[in-house]
mmCIF file of C-alpha atoms and ligand atoms in Angstrom:
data_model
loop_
_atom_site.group_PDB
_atom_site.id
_atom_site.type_symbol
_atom_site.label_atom_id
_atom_site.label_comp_id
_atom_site.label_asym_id
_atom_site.label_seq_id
_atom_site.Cartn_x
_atom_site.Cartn_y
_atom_site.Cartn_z
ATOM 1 C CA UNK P 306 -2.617 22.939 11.003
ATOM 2 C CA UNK P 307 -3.689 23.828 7.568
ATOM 3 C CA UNK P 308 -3.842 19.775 6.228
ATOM 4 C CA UNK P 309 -4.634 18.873 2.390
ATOM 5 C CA UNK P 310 -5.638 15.263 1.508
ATOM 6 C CA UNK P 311 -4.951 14.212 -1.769
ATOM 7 C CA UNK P 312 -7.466 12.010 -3.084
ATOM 8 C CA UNK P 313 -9.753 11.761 -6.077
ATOM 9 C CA UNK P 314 -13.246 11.659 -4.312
ATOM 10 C CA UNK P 315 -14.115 13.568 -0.875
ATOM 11 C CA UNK P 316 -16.508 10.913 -0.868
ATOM 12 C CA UNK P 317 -14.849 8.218 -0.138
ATOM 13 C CA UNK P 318 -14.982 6.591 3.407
ATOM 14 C CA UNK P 319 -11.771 7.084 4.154
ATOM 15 C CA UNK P 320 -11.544 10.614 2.520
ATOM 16 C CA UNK P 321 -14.547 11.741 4.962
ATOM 17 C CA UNK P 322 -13.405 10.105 7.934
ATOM 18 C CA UNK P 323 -9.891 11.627 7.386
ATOM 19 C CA UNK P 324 -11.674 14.913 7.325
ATOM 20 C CA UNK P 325 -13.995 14.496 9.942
ATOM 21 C CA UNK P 326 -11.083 13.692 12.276
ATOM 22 C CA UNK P 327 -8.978 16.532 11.609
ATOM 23 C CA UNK P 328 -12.071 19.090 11.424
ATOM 24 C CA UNK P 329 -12.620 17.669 14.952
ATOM 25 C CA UNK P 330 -9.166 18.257 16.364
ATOM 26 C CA UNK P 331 -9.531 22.149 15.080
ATOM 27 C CA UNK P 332 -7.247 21.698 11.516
ATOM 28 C CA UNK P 333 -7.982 23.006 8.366
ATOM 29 C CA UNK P 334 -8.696 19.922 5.888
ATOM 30 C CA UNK P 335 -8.763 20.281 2.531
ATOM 31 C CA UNK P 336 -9.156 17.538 -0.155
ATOM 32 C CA UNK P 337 -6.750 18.163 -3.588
ATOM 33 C CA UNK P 338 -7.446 16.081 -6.706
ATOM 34 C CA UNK P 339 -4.324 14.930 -7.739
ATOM 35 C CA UNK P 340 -5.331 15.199 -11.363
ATOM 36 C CA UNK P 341 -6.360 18.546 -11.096
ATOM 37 C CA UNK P 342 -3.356 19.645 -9.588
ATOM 38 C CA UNK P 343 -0.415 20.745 -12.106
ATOM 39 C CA UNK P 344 2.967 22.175 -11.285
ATOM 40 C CA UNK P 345 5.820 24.145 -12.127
ATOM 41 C CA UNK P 346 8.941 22.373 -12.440
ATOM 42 C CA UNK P 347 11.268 25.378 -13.508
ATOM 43 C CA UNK P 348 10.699 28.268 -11.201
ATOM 44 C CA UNK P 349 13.007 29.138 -8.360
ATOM 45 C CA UNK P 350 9.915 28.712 -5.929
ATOM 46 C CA UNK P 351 8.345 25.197 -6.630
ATOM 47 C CA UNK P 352 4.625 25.445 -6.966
ATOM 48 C CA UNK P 353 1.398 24.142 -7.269
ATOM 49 C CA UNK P 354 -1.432 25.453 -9.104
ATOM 50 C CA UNK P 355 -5.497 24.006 -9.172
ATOM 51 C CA UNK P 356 -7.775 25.714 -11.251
ATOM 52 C CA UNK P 357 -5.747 28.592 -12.111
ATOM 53 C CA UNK P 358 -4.945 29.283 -8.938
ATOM 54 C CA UNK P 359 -1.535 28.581 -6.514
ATOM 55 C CA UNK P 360 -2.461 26.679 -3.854
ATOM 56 C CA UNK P 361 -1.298 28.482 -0.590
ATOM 57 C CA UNK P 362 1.620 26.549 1.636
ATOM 58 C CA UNK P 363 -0.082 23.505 3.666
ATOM 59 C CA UNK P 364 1.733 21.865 6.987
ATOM 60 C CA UNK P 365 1.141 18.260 6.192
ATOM 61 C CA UNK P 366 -0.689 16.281 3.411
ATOM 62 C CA UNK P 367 -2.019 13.138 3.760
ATOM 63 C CA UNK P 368 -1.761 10.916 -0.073
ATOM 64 C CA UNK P 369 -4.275 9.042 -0.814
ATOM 65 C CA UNK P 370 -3.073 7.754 -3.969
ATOM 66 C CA UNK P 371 -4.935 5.051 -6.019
ATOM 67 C CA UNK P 372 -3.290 2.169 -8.059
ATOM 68 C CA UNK P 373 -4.275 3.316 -11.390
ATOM 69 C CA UNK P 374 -2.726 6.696 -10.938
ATOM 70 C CA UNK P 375 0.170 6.030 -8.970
ATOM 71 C CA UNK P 376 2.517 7.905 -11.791
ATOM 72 C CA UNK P 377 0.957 11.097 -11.785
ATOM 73 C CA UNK P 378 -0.228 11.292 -8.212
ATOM 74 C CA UNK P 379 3.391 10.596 -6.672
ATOM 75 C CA UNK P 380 4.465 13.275 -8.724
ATOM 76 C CA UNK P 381 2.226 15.996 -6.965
ATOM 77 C CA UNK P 382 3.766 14.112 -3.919
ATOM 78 C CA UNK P 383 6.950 14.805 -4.687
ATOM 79 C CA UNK P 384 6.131 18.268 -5.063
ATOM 80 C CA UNK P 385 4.550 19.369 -2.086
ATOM 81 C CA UNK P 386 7.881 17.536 -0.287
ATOM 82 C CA UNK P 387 10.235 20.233 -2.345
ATOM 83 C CA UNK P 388 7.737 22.932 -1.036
ATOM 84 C CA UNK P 389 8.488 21.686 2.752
ATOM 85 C CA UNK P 390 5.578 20.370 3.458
ATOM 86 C CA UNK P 391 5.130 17.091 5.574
ATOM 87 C CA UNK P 392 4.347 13.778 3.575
ATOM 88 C CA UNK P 393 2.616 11.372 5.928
ATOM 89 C CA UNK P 394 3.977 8.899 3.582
ATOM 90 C CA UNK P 395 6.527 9.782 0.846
ATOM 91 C CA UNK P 396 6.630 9.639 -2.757
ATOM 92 C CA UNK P 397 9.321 7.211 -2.859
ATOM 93 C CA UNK P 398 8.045 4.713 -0.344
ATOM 94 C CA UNK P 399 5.045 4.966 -2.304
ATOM 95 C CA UNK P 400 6.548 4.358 -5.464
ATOM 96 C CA UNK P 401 8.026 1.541 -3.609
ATOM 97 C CA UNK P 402 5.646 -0.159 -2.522
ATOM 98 C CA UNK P 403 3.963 -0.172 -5.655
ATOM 99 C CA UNK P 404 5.906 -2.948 -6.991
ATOM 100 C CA UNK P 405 4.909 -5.948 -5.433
ATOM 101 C CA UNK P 406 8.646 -7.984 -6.469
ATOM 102 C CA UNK P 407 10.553 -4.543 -5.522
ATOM 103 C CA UNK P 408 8.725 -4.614 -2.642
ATOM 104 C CA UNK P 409 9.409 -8.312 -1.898
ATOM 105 C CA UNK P 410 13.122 -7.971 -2.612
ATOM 106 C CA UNK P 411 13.791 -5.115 0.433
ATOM 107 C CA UNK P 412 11.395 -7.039 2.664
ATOM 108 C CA UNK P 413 14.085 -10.102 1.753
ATOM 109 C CA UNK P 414 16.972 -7.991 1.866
ATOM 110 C CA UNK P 415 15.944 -7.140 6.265
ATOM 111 C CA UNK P 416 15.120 -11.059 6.872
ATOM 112 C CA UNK P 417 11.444 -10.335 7.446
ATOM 113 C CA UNK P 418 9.295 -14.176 6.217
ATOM 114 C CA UNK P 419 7.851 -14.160 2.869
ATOM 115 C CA UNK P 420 6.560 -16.930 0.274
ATOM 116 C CA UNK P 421 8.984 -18.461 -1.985
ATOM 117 C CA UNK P 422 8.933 -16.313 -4.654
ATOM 118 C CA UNK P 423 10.326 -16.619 -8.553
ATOM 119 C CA UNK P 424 10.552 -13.952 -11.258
ATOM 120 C CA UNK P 425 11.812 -14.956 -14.654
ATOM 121 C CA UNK P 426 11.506 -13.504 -18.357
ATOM 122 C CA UNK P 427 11.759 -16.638 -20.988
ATOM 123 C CA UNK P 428 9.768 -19.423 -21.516
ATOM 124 C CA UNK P 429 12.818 -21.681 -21.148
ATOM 125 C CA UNK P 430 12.922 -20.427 -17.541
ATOM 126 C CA UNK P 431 9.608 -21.908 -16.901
ATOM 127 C CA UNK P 432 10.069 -25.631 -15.381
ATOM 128 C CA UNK P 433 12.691 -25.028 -12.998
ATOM 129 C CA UNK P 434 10.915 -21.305 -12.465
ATOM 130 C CA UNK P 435 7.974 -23.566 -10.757
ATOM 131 C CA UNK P 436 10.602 -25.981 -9.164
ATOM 132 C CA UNK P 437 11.717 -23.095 -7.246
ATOM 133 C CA UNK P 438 8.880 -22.356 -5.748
ATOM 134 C CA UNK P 439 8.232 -26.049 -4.646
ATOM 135 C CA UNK P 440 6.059 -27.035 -7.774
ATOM 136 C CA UNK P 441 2.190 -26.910 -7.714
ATOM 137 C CA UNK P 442 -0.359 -25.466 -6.358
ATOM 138 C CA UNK P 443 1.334 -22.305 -6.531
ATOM 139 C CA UNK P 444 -0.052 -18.562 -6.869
ATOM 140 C CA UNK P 445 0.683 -16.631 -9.885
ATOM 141 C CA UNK P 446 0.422 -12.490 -9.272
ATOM 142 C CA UNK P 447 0.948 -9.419 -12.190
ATOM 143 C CA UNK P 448 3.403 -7.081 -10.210
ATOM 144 C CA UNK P 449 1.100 -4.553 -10.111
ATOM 145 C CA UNK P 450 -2.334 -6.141 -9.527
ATOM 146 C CA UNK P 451 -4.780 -4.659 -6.886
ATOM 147 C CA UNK P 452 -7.528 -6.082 -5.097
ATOM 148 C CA UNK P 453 -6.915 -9.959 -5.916
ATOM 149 C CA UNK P 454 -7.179 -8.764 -9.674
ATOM 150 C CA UNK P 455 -4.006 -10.452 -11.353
ATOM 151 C CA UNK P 456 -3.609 -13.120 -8.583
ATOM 152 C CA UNK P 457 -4.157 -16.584 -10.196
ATOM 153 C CA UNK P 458 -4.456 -20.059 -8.039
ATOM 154 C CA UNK P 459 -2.882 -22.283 -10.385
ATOM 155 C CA UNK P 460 -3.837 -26.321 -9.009
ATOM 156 C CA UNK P 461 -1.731 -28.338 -11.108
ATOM 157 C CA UNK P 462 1.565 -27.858 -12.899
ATOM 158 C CA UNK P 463 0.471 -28.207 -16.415
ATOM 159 C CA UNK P 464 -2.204 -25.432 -15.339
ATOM 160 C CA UNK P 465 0.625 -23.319 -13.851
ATOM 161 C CA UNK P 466 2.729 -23.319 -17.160
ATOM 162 C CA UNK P 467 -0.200 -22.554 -19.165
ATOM 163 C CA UNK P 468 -0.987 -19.088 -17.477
ATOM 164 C CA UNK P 469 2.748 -18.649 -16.807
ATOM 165 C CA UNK P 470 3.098 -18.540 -20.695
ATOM 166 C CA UNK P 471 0.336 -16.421 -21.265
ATOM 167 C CA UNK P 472 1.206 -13.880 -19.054
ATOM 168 C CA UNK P 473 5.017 -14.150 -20.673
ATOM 169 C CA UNK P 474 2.964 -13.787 -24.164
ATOM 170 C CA UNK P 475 0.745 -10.776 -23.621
ATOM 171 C CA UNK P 476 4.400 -9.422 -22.032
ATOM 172 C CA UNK P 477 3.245 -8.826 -18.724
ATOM 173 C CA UNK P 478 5.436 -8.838 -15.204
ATOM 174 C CA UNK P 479 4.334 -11.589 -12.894
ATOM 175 C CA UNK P 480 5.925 -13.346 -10.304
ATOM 176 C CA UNK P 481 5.414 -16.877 -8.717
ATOM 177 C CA UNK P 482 4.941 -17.924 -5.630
ATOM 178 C CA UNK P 483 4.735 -20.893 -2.822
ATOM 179 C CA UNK P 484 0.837 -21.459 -2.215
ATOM 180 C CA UNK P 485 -0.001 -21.356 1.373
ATOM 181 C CA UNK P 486 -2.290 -23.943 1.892
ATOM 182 C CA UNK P 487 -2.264 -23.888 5.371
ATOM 183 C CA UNK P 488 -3.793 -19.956 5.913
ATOM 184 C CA UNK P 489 -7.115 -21.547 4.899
ATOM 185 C CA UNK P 490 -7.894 -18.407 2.422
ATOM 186 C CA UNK P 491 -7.374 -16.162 5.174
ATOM 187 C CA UNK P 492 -4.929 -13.247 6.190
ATOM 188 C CA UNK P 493 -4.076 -10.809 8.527
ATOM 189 C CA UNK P 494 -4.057 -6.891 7.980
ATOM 190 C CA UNK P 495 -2.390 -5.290 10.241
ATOM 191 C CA UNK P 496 -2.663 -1.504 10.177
ATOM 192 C CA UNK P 497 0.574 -0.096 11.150
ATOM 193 C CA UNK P 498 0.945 3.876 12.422
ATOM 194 C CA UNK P 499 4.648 4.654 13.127
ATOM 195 C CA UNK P 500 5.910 1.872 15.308
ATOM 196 C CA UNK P 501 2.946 0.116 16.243
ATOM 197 C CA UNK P 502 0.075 -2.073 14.985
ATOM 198 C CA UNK P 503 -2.891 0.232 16.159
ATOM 199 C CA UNK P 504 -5.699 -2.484 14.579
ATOM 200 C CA UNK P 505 -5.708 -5.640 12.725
ATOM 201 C CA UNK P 506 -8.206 -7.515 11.425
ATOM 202 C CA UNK P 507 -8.901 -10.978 9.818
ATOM 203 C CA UNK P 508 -9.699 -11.299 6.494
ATOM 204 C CA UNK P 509 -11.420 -14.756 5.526
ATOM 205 C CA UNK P 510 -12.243 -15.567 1.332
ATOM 206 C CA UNK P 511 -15.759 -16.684 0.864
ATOM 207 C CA UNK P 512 -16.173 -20.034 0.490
ATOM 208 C CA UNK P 513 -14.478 -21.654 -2.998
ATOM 209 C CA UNK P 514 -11.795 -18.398 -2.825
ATOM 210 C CA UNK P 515 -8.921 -18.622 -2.200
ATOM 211 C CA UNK P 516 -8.300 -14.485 -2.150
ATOM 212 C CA UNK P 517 -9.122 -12.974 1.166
ATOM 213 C CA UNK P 518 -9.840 -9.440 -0.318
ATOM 214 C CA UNK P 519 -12.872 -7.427 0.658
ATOM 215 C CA UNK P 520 -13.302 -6.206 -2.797
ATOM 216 C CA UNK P 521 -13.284 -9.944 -3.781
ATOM 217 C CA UNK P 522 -16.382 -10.915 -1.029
ATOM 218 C CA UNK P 523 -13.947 -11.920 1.854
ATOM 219 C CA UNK P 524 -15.314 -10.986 5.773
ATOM 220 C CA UNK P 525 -13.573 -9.320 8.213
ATOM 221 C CA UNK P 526 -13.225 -10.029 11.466
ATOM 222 C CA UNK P 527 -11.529 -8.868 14.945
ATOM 223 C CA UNK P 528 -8.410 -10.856 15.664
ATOM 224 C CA UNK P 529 -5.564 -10.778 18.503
ATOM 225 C CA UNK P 530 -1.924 -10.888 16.803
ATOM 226 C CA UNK P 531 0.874 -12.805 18.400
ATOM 227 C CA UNK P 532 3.871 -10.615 19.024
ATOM 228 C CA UNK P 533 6.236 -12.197 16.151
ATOM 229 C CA UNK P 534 2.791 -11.112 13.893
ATOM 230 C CA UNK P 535 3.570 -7.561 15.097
ATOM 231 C CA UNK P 536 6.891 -7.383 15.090
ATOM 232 C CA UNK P 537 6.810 -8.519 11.095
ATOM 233 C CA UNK P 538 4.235 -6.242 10.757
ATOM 234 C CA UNK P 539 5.850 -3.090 12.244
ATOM 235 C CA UNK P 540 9.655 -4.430 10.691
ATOM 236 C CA UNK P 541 7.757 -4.625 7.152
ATOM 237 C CA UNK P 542 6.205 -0.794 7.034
ATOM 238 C CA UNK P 543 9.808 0.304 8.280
ATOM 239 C CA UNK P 544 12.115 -1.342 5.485
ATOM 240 C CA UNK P 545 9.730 0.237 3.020
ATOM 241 C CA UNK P 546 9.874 3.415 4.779
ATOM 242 C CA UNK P 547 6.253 4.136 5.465
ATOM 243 C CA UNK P 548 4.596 6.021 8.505
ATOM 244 C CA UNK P 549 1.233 4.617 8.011
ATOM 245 C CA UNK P 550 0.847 0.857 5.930
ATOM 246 C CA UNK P 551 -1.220 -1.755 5.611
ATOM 247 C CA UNK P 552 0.484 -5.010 6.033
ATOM 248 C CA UNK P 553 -0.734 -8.288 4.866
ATOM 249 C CA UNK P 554 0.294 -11.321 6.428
ATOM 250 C CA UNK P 555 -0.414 -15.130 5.775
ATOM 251 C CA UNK P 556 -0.080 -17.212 9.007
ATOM 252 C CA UNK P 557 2.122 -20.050 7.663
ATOM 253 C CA UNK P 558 3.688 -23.257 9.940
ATOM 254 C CA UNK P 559 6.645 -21.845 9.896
ATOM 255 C CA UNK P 560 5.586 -18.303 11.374
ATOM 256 C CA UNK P 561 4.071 -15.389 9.554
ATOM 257 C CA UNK P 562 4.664 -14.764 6.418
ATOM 258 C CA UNK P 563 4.384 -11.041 4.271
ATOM 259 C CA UNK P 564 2.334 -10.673 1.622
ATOM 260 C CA UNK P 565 2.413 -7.291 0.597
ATOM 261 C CA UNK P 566 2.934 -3.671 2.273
ATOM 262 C CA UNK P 567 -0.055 -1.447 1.069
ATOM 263 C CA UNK P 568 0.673 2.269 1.243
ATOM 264 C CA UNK P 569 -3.092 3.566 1.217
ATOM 265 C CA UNK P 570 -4.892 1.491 3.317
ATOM 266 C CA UNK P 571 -8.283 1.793 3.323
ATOM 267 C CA UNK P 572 -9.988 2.909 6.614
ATOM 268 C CA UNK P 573 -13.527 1.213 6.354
ATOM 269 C CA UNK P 574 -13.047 -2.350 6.739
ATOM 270 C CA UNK P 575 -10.872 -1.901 9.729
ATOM 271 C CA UNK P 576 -12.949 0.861 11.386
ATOM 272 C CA UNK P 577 -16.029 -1.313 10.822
ATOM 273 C CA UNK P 578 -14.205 -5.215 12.153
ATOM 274 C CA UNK P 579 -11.913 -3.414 15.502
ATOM 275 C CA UNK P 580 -14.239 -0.080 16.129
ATOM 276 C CA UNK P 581 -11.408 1.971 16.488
ATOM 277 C CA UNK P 582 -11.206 5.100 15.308
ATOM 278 C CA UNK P 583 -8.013 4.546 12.846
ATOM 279 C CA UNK P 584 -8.824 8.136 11.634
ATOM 280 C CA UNK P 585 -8.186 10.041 14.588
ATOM 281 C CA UNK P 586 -4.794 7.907 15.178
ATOM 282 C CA UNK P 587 -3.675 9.158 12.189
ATOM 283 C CA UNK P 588 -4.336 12.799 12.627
ATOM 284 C CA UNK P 589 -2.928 12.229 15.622
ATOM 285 C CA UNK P 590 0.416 10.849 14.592
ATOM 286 C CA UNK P 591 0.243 13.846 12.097
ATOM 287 C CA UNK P 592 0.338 15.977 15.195
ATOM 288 C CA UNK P 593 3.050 14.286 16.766
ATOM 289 C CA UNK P 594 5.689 14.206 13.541
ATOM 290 C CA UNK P 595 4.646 16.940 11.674
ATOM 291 C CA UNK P 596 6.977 19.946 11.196
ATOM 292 C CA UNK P 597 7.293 22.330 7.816
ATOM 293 C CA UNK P 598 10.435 21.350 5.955
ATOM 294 C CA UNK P 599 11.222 18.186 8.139
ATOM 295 C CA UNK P 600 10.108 15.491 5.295
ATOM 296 C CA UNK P 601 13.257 13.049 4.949
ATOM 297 C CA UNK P 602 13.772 13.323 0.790
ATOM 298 C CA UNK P 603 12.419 16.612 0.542
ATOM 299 C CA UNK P 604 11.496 15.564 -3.081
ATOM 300 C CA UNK P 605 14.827 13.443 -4.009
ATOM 301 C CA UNK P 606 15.042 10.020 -5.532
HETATM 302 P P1 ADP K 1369 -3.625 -7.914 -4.222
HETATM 303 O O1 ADP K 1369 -2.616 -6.810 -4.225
HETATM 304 O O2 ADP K 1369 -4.353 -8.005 -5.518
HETATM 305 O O3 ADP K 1369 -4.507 -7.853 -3.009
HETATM 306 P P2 ADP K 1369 -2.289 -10.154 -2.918
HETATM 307 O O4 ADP K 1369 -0.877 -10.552 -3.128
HETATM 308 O O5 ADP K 1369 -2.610 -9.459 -1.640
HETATM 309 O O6 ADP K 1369 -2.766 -9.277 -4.163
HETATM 310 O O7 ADP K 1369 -3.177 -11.463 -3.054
HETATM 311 C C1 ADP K 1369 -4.603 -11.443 -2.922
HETATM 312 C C2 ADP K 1369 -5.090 -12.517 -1.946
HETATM 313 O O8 ADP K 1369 -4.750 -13.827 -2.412
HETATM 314 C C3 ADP K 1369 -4.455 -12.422 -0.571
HETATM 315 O O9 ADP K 1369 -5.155 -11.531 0.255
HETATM 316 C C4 ADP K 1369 -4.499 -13.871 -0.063
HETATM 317 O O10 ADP K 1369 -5.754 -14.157 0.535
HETATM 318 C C5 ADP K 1369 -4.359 -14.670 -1.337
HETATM 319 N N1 ADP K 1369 -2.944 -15.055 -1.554
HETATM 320 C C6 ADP K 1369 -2.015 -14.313 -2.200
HETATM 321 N N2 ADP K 1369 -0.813 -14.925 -2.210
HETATM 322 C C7 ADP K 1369 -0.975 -16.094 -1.569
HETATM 323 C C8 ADP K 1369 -0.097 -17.192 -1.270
HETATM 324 N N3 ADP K 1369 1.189 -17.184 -1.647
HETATM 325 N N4 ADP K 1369 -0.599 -18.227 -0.565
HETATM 326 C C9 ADP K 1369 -1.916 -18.245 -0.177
HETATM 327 N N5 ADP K 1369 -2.784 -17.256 -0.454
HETATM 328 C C10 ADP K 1369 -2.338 -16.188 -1.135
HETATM 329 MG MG1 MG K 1370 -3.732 -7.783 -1.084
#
């Protein structure tokens, strides 16, 4: 299969491990830089064009799309899906999962366990905002924060209403939520491909952290799920209609709890903490769904 990644550096880990395990199952890779990929909306044929050139018709592509250009990049998504070719995710579940309250309201909406979690607009709202969410400590997150940027521990209540109204001054979209005390400043990721939970790993915050991420000094380590941790896992990547997520969950004493649903997740950590090759599962599952003009939305919504 002729196979284009789209992703901003070929160097990245997951980029080259992507490649390496297609290249070694006899595909074609080819890594496109979403911002150096531009389209034409209006013609009969839908196209895409890279340095002057149109690119030539691929059988799947695999997004790799980061945070910061979620926009533009799930644009070119939406593209190749009106040319027929196979998203392993799709634009809109991307889009989707982008949104960390949107995200939260169609894991709700299925009955899958989350945190308590408030959104309001007005100052006014605030008191009975943190009352909601069973008062302090509670965690205070920007909707679209990445890597435990934007995700605020707030101790006490008068601390809580202080960043609550900062974040309502500099006009930015936050939500609020129940502090899990009880996950001891660890999660679970649980890397989902189709209907199953192919890896998972542990990730513990370094000491005085309450944030798990890697990018924020957490470890990672191997760790067995219980099958209610699948389940939620496998539940959560299918209400927000992705092949291949990342799922966070908090273990909480009343059964696991999602965090979020990542759409891109990265390949090192959990390569490195389970030794399985995640890569070669997904080029796999490529192999197994793939078929030109078979994506779902073929470029709608
Ligand atoms: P990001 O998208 O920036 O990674 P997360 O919502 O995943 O934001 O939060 C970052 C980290 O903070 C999580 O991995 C977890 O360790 C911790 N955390 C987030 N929300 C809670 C919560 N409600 N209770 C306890 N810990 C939390
Ligand atoms: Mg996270």
């Amino acid at each position: 299969m002729r196979i284009a990644i789209i992703s901003r550096n070929k160097n990245l880990y997951s980029t080259r491990r992507l490649i390496e395990a297609g290249e070694a199952k006899g595909h074609e890779m080819h890594v496109l830089d979403p911002l150096r990929c531009y389209m034409n909306i209006n013609a009969k044929e839908p196209e895409i064009h890279m340095r002057g050139k149109e690119l030539p018709q691929f059988d799947a592509v695999i997004p790799r799309i980061g945070a910061s250009i979620t926009f533009y990049g799930a644009a070119v998504l939406r593209q190749f899906e009106m040319m027929g070719t196979y998203p392993l995710n799709e634009s809109v579940a991307i889009s989707r999962s982008r949104d960390k309250l949107r995200s939260l309201q169609l894991l709700s909406r299925k009955g899958i366990g989350l945190p308590v979690t408030g959104f309001a607009s007005k100052p006014n709202d605030i008191p009975d905002l943190i009352d909601m969410v069973g008062g302090a400590p509670l965690v205070i997150k920007l909707l679209e924060g990445t890597q435990g940027i934007g995700v605020v521990l707030a101790e006490t209540r008068k601390a809580a209403e202080s960043v609550i109204e900062a974040f309502m001054g500099l006009n930015a979209h936050f939500m609020v939520q129940e502090y899990i005390k009880e996950a001891g400043g660890a999660d679970l990721r649980c890397f989902v491909i189709g209907d199953k939970v192919i890896a998972a790993m542990k990730r513990q915050a370094k000491p005085g952290e309450f944030r798990s991420n890697l990018h924020r000094g957490g470890s990672a380590t191997l760790v067995k799920l219980s099958p209610a941790e699948r389940s939620t896992a496998v539940k959560a990547a299918k209400t927000m209609g992705l092949n291949v997520a990342g799922v966070d969950l908090l273990r909480s004493n009343h059964g696991p709890l999602v965090m979020e649903v990542n759409s891109s997740p990265g390949l090192e950590g959990i390569e490195t903490a389970t030794e399985k090759d995640v890569a070669a599962q997904i080029i796999s599952f490529i192999e197994k769904t793939a078929q030109l003009h078979k994506t779902r939305t073929k470029g709608r919504g």
